[in-house]
PDB file of C-alpha atoms in Angstrom:
ATOM      1  CA  MET Q   8      -1.499   7.438  -2.949  1.00  0.00           C
ATOM      2  CA  VAL Q   9      -0.525   9.183  -0.025  1.00  0.00           C
ATOM      3  CA  ASP Q  10       2.669   8.678   1.932  1.00  0.00           C
ATOM      4  CA  ASP Q  11       1.596   7.282   5.238  1.00  0.00           C
ATOM      5  CA  ILE Q  12       4.716   8.967   6.950  1.00  0.00           C
ATOM      6  CA  ASP Q  13       4.694  12.276   5.955  1.00  0.00           C
ATOM      7  CA  GLY Q  14       1.585  12.874   4.044  1.00  0.00           C
ATOM      8  CA  SER Q  15       3.392  13.680   0.612  1.00  0.00           C
ATOM      9  CA  ASP Q  16       2.829  11.625  -3.075  1.00  0.00           C
ATOM     10  CA  ALA Q  17       3.642   8.337  -2.318  1.00  0.00           C
ATOM     11  CA  THR Q  18       5.211   6.187  -5.422  1.00  0.00           C
ATOM     12  CA  GLN Q  19       5.057   2.601  -4.120  1.00  0.00           C
ATOM     13  CA  THR Q  20       3.500   0.228  -1.352  1.00  0.00           C
ATOM     14  CA  VAL Q  21       6.135  -1.426   0.482  1.00  0.00           C
ATOM     15  CA  PRO Q  22       5.300  -4.443   2.269  1.00  0.00           C
ATOM     16  CA  PHE Q  23       7.143  -6.205   4.984  1.00  0.00           C
ATOM     17  CA  THR Q  24       6.774  -8.309   7.987  1.00  0.00           C
ATOM     18  CA  LEU Q  25       7.394  -8.287  11.438  1.00  0.00           C
ATOM     19  CA  ASP Q  26       7.241 -10.381  14.446  1.00  0.00           C
ATOM     20  CA  GLY Q  27       4.825 -12.842  12.284  1.00  0.00           C
ATOM     21  CA  ALA Q  28       2.798 -10.191  11.285  1.00  0.00           C
ATOM     22  CA  ALA Q  29       2.550  -8.466   7.816  1.00  0.00           C
ATOM     23  CA  TYR Q  30       2.382  -5.002   6.856  1.00  0.00           C
ATOM     24  CA  GLU Q  31       2.197  -2.830   3.838  1.00  0.00           C
ATOM     25  CA  ILE Q  32       2.883   0.897   3.918  1.00  0.00           C
ATOM     26  CA  ASP Q  33       2.487   3.680   0.959  1.00  0.00           C
ATOM     27  CA  LEU Q  34       5.888   5.715   0.754  1.00  0.00           C
ATOM     28  CA  SER Q  35       7.461   8.318  -1.269  1.00  0.00           C
ATOM     29  CA  ASP Q  36      10.855   7.263  -3.074  1.00  0.00           C
ATOM     30  CA  ASP Q  37      12.542   8.706  -0.643  1.00  0.00           C
ATOM     31  CA  ASN Q  38      11.134   7.153   2.504  1.00  0.00           C
ATOM     32  CA  ALA Q  39      11.094   3.805   0.656  1.00  0.00           C
ATOM     33  CA  ALA Q  40      14.855   4.326   0.349  1.00  0.00           C
ATOM     34  CA  ARG Q  41      15.420   5.109   4.278  1.00  0.00           C
ATOM     35  CA  LEU Q  42      12.951   2.068   5.220  1.00  0.00           C
ATOM     36  CA  ARG Q  43      15.280  -0.276   2.842  1.00  0.00           C
ATOM     37  CA  ASP Q  44      18.541   1.301   4.514  1.00  0.00           C
ATOM     38  CA  GLU Q  45      17.228   1.171   8.195  1.00  0.00           C
ATOM     39  CA  PHE Q  46      16.309  -2.554   7.522  1.00  0.00           C
ATOM     40  CA  ALA Q  47      19.488  -3.553   5.453  1.00  0.00           C
ATOM     41  CA  PRO Q  48      21.844  -4.346   8.478  1.00  0.00           C
ATOM     42  CA  PHE Q  49      19.153  -6.615  10.025  1.00  0.00           C
ATOM     43  CA  VAL Q  50      18.202  -8.177   6.518  1.00  0.00           C
ATOM     44  CA  ALA Q  51      22.162  -8.634   6.028  1.00  0.00           C
ATOM     45  CA  ALA Q  52      22.449 -10.367   9.335  1.00  0.00           C
ATOM     46  CA  GLY Q  53      19.390 -12.403   9.116  1.00  0.00           C
ATOM     47  CA  ARG Q  54      18.197 -15.593   7.582  1.00  0.00           C
ATOM     48  CA  ARG Q  55      15.978 -16.019   5.018  1.00  0.00           C
ATOM     49  CA  THR Q  56      13.155 -18.250   5.864  1.00  0.00           C
ATOM     50  CA  GLY Q  57      11.124 -18.474   2.642  1.00  0.00           C
ATOM     51  CA  GLY Q  58       9.284 -16.400   0.414  1.00  0.00           C
ATOM     52  CA  ARG Q  59      10.481 -14.751  -2.771  1.00  0.00           C
ATOM     53  CA  LYS Q  60      11.454 -11.388  -3.919  1.00  0.00           C
ATOM     54  CA  THR Q  61       8.451 -10.088  -5.572  1.00  0.00           C
ATOM     55  CA  ARG Q  62       7.633  -6.703  -7.165  1.00  0.00           C
ATOM     56  CA  LEU Q  63       4.217  -5.613  -5.674  1.00  0.00           C
ATOM     57  CA  THR Q  64       3.911  -2.305  -7.582  1.00  0.00           C
ATOM     58  CA  THR Q  65       4.338  -2.169 -11.381  1.00  0.00           C
ATOM     59  CA  PRO Q  66       4.142   1.008 -13.728  1.00  0.00           C
ATOM     60  CA  ASN Q  67       1.157   1.984 -15.131  1.00  0.00           C
ATOM     61  CA  THR Q  68       0.587   3.567 -18.709  1.00  0.00           C
ATOM     62  CA  ASN Q  69      -0.117   6.864 -17.476  1.00  0.00           C
ATOM     63  CA  GLY Q  70       2.989   6.957 -15.179  1.00  0.00           C
ATOM     64  CA  THR Q  71       1.285   6.190 -12.106  1.00  0.00           C
ATOM     65  CA  LYS Q  72       2.139   2.718 -10.054  1.00  0.00           C
ATOM     66  CA  VAL Q  73      -0.652   0.200  -9.546  1.00  0.00           C
ATOM     67  CA  THR Q  74      -0.454  -2.073  -6.478  1.00  0.00           C
ATOM     68  CA  THR Q  75      -1.141  -5.761  -7.535  1.00  0.00           C
ATOM     69  CA  ASP Q  76      -1.580  -7.048  -4.301  1.00  0.00           C
ATOM     70  CA  ARG Q  77      -4.750  -9.221  -3.871  1.00  0.00           C
ATOM     71  CA  GLU Q  78      -6.058  -7.735  -0.884  1.00  0.00           C
ATOM     72  CA  HIS Q  79      -5.942  -4.222  -2.290  1.00  0.00           C
ATOM     73  CA  THR Q  80      -7.179  -5.714  -6.010  1.00  0.00           C
ATOM     74  CA  ARG Q  81     -10.423  -6.864  -3.953  1.00  0.00           C
ATOM     75  CA  ALA Q  82     -10.856  -3.556  -2.172  1.00  0.00           C
ATOM     76  CA  VAL Q  83     -10.841  -1.820  -5.368  1.00  0.00           C
ATOM     77  CA  ARG Q  84     -12.859  -4.008  -7.455  1.00  0.00           C
ATOM     78  CA  ALA Q  85     -15.427  -3.745  -4.152  1.00  0.00           C
ATOM     79  CA  TRP Q  86     -15.254  -0.051  -4.077  1.00  0.00           C
ATOM     80  CA  ALA Q  87     -15.793   0.256  -7.853  1.00  0.00           C
ATOM     81  CA  ARG Q  88     -18.991  -2.048  -7.869  1.00  0.00           C
ATOM     82  CA  ASP Q  89     -20.364   0.569  -4.662  1.00  0.00           C
ATOM     83  CA  ASN Q  90     -19.851   3.260  -6.909  1.00  0.00           C
ATOM     84  CA  GLY Q  91     -21.132   2.035 -10.260  1.00  0.00           C
ATOM     85  CA  TRP Q  92     -17.908   1.421 -11.993  1.00  0.00           C
ATOM     86  CA  PRO Q  93     -18.530  -1.421 -14.381  1.00  0.00           C
ATOM     87  CA  ILE Q  94     -15.819  -3.927 -13.296  1.00  0.00           C
ATOM     88  CA  SER Q  95     -15.217  -7.566 -13.793  1.00  0.00           C
ATOM     89  CA  ASP Q  96     -14.497 -10.140 -11.112  1.00  0.00           C
ATOM     90  CA  ARG Q  97     -10.946 -11.139 -12.931  1.00  0.00           C
ATOM     91  CA  GLY Q  98      -8.585  -9.337 -15.215  1.00  0.00           C
ATOM     92  CA  ARG Q  99      -6.709  -6.068 -15.440  1.00  0.00           C
ATOM     93  CA  ILE Q 100      -8.703  -3.591 -13.332  1.00  0.00           C
ATOM     94  CA  PRO Q 101      -8.981  -0.250 -15.935  1.00  0.00           C
ATOM     95  CA  SER Q 102      -6.769   2.736 -15.364  1.00  0.00           C
ATOM     96  CA  GLU Q 103      -9.817   4.960 -15.118  1.00  0.00           C
ATOM     97  CA  VAL Q 104     -11.037   2.950 -12.175  1.00  0.00           C
ATOM     98  CA  LEU Q 105      -7.675   3.061 -10.150  1.00  0.00           C
ATOM     99  CA  ASP Q 106      -7.164   6.675 -10.696  1.00  0.00           C
ATOM    100  CA  ALA Q 107     -10.882   7.449  -9.635  1.00  0.00           C
ATOM    101  CA  HIS Q 108     -10.169   4.864  -6.273  1.00  0.00           C
ATOM    102  CA  ASN Q 109      -6.893   6.544  -5.644  1.00  0.00           C
ATOM    103  CA  ARG Q 110      -8.147  10.034  -6.010  1.00  0.00           C
ATOM    104  CA  VAL Q 111     -11.024   9.307  -3.540  1.00  0.00           C
ATOM    105  CA  ARG Q 112      -8.500   7.876  -1.188  1.00  0.00           C
ATOM    106  CA  ARG Q 113      -6.278  10.775  -1.280  1.00  0.00           C
ATOM    107  CA  GLU Q 114      -9.139  13.205  -0.550  1.00  0.00           C
ATOM    108  CA  ALA Q 115     -11.113  11.224   2.212  1.00  0.00           C
ATOM    109  CA  PRO Q 116      -9.914  12.687   5.381  1.00  0.00           C
ATOM    110  CA  VAL Q 117      -7.539  10.438   7.788  1.00  0.00           C
ATOM    111  CA  ALA Q 118      -8.846   9.689  11.121  1.00  0.00           C
ATOM    112  CA  LYS Q 119      -6.974   9.952  13.883  1.00  0.00           C
ATOM    113  CA  SER Q 120      -6.600   6.642  16.230  1.00  0.00           C
ATOM    114  CA  ARG Q 121      -7.307   6.818  20.034  1.00  0.00           C
ATOM    115  CA  SER Q 122      -4.646   6.120  22.416  1.00  0.00           C
ATOM    116  CA  ARG Q 123      -5.313   3.067  24.632  1.00  0.00           C
ATOM    117  CA  SER Q 124      -2.887   4.042  27.086  1.00  0.00           C
ATOM    118  CA  ARG Q 125      -5.661   4.944  29.860  1.00  0.00           C
ATOM    119  CA  ARG Q 126      -6.716   2.453  31.995  1.00  0.00           C
ATOM    120  CA  LYS Q 127      -9.464   2.778  34.730  1.00  0.00           C
ATOM    121  CA  LYS Q 128      -7.827   1.368  38.110  1.00  0.00           C
TER     122      LYS Q 128
END
């Protein structure tokens, strides 16, 4: 995984919600701590409206982290099928498949988004 902020190695996927929109971001331990520190005063002053505290990443047997988010799992299964990996519809995704998927994701060039600030008048 690649840290979405600085391009270093990411160690976790951090979910968060703001203004009704849910997000997740891949971060290194340092950047994840920085994000949590920045949110801390707002979380402390806010009211919890539901949900539960969950851990969305779990350690893998080879020391890497595996995201257990359903959307990500579906995407990995689809990628595996498209790339000839034998994969079941349910159950644990083999670490070899996850490692291959993560390796391809790291190597894929990141497309820069275009600014939509220009408007025709």
